[in-house]
Coordinates of C-alpha atoms in Angstrom, one line a residue:
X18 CA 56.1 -35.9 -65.2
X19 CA 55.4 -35.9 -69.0
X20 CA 55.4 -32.9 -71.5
X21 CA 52.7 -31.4 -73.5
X22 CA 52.1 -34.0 -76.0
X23 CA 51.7 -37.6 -74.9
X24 CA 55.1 -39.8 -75.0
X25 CA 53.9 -42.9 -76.2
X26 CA 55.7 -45.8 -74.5
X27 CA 57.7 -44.4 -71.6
X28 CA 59.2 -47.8 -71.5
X29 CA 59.8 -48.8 -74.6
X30 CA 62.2 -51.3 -75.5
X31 CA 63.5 -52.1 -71.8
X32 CA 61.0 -53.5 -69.4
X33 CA 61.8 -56.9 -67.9
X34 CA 60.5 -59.3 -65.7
X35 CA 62.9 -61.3 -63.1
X36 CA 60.2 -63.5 -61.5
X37 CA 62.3 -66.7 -60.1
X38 CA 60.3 -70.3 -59.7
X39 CA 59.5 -71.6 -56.0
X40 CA 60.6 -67.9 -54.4
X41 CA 58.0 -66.9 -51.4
X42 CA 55.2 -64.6 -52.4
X43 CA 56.4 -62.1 -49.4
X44 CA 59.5 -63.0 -48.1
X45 CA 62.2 -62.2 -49.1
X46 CA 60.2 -58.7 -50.4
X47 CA 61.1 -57.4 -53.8
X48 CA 61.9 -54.7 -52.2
X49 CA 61.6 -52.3 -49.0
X50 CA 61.2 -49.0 -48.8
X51 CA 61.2 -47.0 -45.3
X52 CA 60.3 -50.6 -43.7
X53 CA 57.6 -51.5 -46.0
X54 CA 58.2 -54.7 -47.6
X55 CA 56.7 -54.6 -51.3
X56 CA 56.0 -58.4 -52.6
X57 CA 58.2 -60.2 -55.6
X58 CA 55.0 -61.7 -55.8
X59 CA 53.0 -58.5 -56.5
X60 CA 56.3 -56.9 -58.3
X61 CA 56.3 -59.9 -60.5
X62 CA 52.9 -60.2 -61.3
X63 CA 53.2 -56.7 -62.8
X64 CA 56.3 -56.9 -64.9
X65 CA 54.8 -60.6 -66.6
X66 CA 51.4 -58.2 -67.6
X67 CA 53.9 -55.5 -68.9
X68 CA 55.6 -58.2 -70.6
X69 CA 52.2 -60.0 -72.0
X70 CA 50.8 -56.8 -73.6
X71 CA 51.0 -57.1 -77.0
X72 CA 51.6 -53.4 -77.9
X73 CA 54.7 -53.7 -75.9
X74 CA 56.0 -57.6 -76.8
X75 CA 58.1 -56.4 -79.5
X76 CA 59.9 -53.8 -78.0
X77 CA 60.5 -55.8 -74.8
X78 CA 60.8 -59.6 -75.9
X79 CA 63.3 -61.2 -77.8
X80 CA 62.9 -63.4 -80.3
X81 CA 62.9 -66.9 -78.2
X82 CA 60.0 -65.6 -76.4
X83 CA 62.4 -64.2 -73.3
X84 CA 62.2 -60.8 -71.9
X85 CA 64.9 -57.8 -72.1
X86 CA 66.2 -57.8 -68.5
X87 CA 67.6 -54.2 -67.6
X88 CA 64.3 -52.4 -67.6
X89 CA 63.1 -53.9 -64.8
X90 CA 64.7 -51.2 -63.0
X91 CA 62.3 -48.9 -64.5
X92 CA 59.5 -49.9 -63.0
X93 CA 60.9 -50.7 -59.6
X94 CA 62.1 -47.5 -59.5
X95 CA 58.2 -46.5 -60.2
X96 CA 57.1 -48.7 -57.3
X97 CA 59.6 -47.5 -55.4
X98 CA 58.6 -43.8 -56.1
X99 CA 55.0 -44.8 -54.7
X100 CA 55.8 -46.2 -51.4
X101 CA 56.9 -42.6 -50.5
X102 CA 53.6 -41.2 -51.8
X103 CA 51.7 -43.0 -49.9
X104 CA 53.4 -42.3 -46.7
X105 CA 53.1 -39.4 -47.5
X106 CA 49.6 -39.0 -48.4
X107 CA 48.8 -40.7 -45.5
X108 CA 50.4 -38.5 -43.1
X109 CA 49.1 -35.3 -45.0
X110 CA 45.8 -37.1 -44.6
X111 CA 45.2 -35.7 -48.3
X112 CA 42.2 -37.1 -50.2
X113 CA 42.4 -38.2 -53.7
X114 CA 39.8 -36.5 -55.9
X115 CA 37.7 -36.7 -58.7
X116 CA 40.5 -34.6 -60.8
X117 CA 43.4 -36.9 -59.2
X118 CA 41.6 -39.5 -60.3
X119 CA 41.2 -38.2 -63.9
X120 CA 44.9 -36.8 -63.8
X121 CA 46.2 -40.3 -62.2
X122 CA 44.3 -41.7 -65.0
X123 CA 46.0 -39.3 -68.1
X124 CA 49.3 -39.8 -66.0
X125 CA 49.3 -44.0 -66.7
X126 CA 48.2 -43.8 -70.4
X127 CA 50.8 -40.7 -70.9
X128 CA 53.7 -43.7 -69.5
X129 CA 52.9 -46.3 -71.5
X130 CA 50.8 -44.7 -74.2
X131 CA 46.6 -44.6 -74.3
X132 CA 46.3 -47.8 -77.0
X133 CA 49.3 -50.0 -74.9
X134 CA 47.5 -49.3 -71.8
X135 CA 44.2 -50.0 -72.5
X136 CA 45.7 -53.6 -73.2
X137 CA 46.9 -54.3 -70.0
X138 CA 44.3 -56.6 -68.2
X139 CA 41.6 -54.6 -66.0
X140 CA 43.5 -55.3 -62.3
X141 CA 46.7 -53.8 -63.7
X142 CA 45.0 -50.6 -65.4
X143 CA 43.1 -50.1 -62.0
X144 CA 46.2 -50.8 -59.8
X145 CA 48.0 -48.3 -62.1
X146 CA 45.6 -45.5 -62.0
X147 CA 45.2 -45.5 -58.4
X148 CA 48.6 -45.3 -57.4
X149 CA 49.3 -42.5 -59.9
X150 CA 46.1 -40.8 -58.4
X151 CA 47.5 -40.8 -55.2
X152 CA 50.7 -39.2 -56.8
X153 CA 48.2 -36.4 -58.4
X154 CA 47.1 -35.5 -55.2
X155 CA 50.0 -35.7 -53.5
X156 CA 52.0 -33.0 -56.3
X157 CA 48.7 -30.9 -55.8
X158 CA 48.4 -30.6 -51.7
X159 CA 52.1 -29.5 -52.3
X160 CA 52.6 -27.7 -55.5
X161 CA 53.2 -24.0 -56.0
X162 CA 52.6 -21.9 -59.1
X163 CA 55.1 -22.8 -61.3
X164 CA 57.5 -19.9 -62.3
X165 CA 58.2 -18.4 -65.4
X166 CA 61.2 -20.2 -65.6
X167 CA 59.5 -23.6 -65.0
X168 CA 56.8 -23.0 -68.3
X169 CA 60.2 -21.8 -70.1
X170 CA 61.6 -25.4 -69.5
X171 CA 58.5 -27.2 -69.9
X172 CA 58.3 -25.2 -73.3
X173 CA 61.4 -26.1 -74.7
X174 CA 61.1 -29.9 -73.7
X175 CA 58.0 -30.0 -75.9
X176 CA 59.9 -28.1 -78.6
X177 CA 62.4 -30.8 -78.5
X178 CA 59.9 -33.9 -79.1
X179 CA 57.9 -32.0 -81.4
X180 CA 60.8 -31.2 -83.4
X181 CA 61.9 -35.1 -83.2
X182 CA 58.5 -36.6 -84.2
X183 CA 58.9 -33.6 -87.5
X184 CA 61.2 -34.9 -89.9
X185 CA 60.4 -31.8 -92.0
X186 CA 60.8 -29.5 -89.3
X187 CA 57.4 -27.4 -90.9
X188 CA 54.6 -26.6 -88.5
X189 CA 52.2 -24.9 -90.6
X190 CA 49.5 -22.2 -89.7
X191 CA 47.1 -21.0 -91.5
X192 CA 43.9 -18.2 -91.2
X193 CA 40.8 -19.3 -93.2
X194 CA 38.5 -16.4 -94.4
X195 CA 35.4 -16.6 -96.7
X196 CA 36.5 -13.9 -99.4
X197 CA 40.4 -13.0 -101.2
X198 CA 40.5 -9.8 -100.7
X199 CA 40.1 -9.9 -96.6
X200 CA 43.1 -12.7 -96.8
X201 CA 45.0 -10.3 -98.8
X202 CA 44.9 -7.8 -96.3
X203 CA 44.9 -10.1 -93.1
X204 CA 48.3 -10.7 -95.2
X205 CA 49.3 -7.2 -95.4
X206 CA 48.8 -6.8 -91.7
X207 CA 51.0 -9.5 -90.8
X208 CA 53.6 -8.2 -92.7
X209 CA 53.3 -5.1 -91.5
X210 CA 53.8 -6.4 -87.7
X211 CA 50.4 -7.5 -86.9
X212 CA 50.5 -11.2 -84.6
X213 CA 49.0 -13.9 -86.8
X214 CA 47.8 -16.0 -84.0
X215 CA 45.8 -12.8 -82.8
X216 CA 44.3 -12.5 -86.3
X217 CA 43.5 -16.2 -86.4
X218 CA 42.2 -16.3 -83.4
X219 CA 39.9 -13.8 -84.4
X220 CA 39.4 -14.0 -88.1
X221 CA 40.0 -17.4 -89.2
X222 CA 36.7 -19.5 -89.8
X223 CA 38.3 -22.4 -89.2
X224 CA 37.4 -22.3 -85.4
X225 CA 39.2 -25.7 -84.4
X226 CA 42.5 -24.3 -85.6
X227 CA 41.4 -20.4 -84.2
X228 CA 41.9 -21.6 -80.6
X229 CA 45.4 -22.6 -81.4
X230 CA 46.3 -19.0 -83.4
X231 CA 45.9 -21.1 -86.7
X232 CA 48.0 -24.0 -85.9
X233 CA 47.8 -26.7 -87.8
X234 CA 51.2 -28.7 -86.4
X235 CA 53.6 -30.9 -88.1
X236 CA 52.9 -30.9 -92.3
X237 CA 54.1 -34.5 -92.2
X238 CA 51.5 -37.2 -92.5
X239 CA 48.2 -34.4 -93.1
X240 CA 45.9 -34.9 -95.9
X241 CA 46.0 -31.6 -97.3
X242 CA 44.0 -30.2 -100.1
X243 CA 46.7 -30.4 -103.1
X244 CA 47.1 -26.3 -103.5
X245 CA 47.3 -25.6 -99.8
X246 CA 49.6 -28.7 -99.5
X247 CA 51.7 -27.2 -102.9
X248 CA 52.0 -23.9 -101.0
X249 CA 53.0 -25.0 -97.3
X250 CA 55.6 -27.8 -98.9
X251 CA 57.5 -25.3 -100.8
X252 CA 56.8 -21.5 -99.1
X253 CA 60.0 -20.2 -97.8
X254 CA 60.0 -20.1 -92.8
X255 CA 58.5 -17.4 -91.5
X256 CA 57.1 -16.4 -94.6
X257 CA 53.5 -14.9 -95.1
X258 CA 51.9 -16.7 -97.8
X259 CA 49.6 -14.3 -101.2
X260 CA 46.0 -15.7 -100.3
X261 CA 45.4 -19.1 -101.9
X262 CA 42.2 -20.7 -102.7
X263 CA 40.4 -23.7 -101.8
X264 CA 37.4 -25.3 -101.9
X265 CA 37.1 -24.0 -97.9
X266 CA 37.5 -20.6 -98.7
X267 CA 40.8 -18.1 -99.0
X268 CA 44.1 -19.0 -96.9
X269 CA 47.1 -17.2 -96.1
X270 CA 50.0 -19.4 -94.7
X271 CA 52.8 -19.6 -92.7
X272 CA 55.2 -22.3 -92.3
X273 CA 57.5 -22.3 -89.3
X274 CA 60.5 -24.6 -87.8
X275 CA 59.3 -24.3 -84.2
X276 CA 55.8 -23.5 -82.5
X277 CA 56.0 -19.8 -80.9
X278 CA 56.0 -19.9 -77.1
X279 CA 52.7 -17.9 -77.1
X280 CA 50.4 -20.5 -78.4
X281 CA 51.8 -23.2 -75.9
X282 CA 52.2 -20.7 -72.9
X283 CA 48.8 -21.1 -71.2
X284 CA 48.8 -25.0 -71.7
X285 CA 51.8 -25.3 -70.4
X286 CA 51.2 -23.0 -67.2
X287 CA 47.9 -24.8 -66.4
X288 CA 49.6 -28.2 -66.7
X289 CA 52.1 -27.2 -64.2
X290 CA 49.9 -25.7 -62.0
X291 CA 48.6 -28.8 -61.9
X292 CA 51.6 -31.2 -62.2
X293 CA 53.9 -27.9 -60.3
X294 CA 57.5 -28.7 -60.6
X295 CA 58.7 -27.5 -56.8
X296 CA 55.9 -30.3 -55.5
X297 CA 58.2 -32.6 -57.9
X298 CA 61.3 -31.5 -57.0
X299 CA 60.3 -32.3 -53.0
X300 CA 58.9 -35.6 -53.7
X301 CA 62.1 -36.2 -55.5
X302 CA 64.4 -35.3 -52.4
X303 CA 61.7 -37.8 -50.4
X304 CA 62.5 -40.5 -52.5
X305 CA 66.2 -40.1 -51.9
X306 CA 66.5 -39.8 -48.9
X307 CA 64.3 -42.2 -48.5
X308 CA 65.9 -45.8 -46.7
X309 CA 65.5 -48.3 -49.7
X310 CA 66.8 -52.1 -49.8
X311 CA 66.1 -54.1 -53.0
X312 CA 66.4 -57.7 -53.8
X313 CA 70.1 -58.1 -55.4
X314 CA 67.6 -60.0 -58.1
X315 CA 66.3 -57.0 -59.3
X316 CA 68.7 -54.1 -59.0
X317 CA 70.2 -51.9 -56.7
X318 CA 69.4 -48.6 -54.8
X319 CA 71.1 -45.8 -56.2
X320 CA 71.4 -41.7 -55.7
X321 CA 72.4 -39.8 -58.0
X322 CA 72.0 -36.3 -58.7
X323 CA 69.5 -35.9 -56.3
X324 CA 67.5 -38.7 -57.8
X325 CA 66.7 -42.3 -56.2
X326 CA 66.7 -45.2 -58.5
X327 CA 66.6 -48.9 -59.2
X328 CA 69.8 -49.8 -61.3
X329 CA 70.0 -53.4 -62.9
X330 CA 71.8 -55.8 -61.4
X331 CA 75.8 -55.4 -61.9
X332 CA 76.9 -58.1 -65.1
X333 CA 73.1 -58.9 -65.9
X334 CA 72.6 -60.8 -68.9
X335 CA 70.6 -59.1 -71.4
X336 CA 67.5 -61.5 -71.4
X337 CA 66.3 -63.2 -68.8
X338 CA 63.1 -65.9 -69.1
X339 CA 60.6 -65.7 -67.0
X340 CA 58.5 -67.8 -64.4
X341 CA 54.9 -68.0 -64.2
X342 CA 54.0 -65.7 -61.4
X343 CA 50.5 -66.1 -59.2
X344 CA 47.1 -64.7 -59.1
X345 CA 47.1 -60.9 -59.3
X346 CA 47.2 -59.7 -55.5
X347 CA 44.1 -56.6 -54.6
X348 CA 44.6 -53.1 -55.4
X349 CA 46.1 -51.1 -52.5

């Protein structure tokens, strides 16, 4: 499962592709999992399109042209992952709907990024989407509200990437109003103890940032209006700001080194009740105890912590070229 904010490239830097010349297209399989076989064909036909999109070739290609070869654990791993589900979902008899199908859909742009995966040719975005559909509708036949403890974590995981994608570590905030003297004493309030996200939510005039308790986000990259910009570069954390003026009307600011809990809260509980963390946790025990055999090729089967996965094969050189691989098999 992904955070708040979209994690561009889940796999960046270590897919790889270990298609070998002349090999059957079914037996021996890439890999079995609870007696299914799963194709090198099919397996290798989607590592060569994650290695030919181009928002991914130079993170995962070397410079002869050959691919980076431990990744491909990654995504066996992911395939893997998806037998169980749709064992699963097939015993469950659980029907994927039209909001599996939109969350399957978020899920496979959130892992390789929205503008990488909408360069992967139309079988592979359609394979993709569907399998992480079924996985939606799986996590949501099983999930349970998540606990407070679960939005907690999911909180401070987003914290952490926000903070890293920061470099200034100021996440401004701001409440727009039309006159200086109803800044000055939105200001006074907040000093006084009032919650600026309440006021903004109901005072500001800039109704985009209102619904977000005046949250702007990250001051890096913005195009700011040069005083507001002057005041949020240089006002001291946690600061409220005197009322400054701008051709938008009268601002008071605060800068802060985090985002407060409140104004991520509801996201976050929604997007677990959707995505719930116990449904996780019990597909996660499926997948290891699942009964999983891969091609020595590839990887191995390992549990760990409670976790299945696909490990690279032991002594694996770091590149490996690939073979051309056949005609793109139809989407289960």
């Amino acid at each position: 499962m992904r955070t708040l904010l979209r994690v561009s490239l889940a796999l960046a830097g270590v897919v790889a592709a270990t298609a070998v010349t002349g090999c059957s297209a079914v037996r021996p399989p890439a890999l079995t999992v609870n007696g299914s076989d799963v194709s090198r064909s099919s397996v290798d036909d989607e590592l060569q399109a994650i290695a030919d999109n181009p928002g991914l070739q130079d993170r995962i290609t070397s410079s002869d042209g050959t691919i980076k070869s431990d990744g491909s654990a990654i995504w066996l791993t992911q395939i893997a992952q998806q037998e169980v589900v749709d064992r699963e979902v097939q015993r469950r008899d659980i029907k994927v709907t039209a909001a599996d199908r939109r969350a399957g859909q978020a899920q496979a742009e959130d892992f390789f990024g929205p503008q990488v995966f909408a360069e992967f040719p139309q079988w592979f975005r359609d394979r993709a989407t569907a399998r992480y559909s079924r996985q939606q509708a799986l996590l949501r036949a099983t999930g349970t509200a998540p606990s407070d403890a679960d939005v907690r974590a999911a909180y401070d995981a987003a914290i952490t990437q926000l903070r890293a994608q920061c470099p200034s570590g100021r996440f401004v905030s701001h409440i727009l109003v039309p006159g200086q003297q109803l800044a000055a004493g939105l200001a006074a309030q907040v000093r006084a103890g009032a919650s600026f996200e309440q006021l903004a939510s109901q005072q500001s005039t800039d109704s985009t940032s209102a619904r977000d308790g005046g949250a702007l986000g990250c001051i890096d990259g913005q195009q700011l209006v040069p005083a507001f910009q002057q005041v949020a570069s240089t006002l001291p954390l946690n600061q409220v700001s005197a009322p400054v003026q701008t051709q938008f009307g009268w601002h008071i600011i605060v800068v802060r080194d985090t985002i407060p809990f409140e104004l991520l809260e509801s996201g976050l509980r929604l997007r677990l009740e959707q995505q719930s963390p116990a449904a996780q946790r019990a597909l996660d025990a499926l997948v290891a105890r699942a009964d999983v055999d891969v091609d020595p090729r590839y990887g191995r089967w390992r549990v760990r912590d409670g976790k299945g996965t696909v490990e690279p094969p032991p002594g694996a050189p770091r590149t490996m070229t690939t073979a051309p691989t056949t005609s793109p098999e139809p989407v289960p």
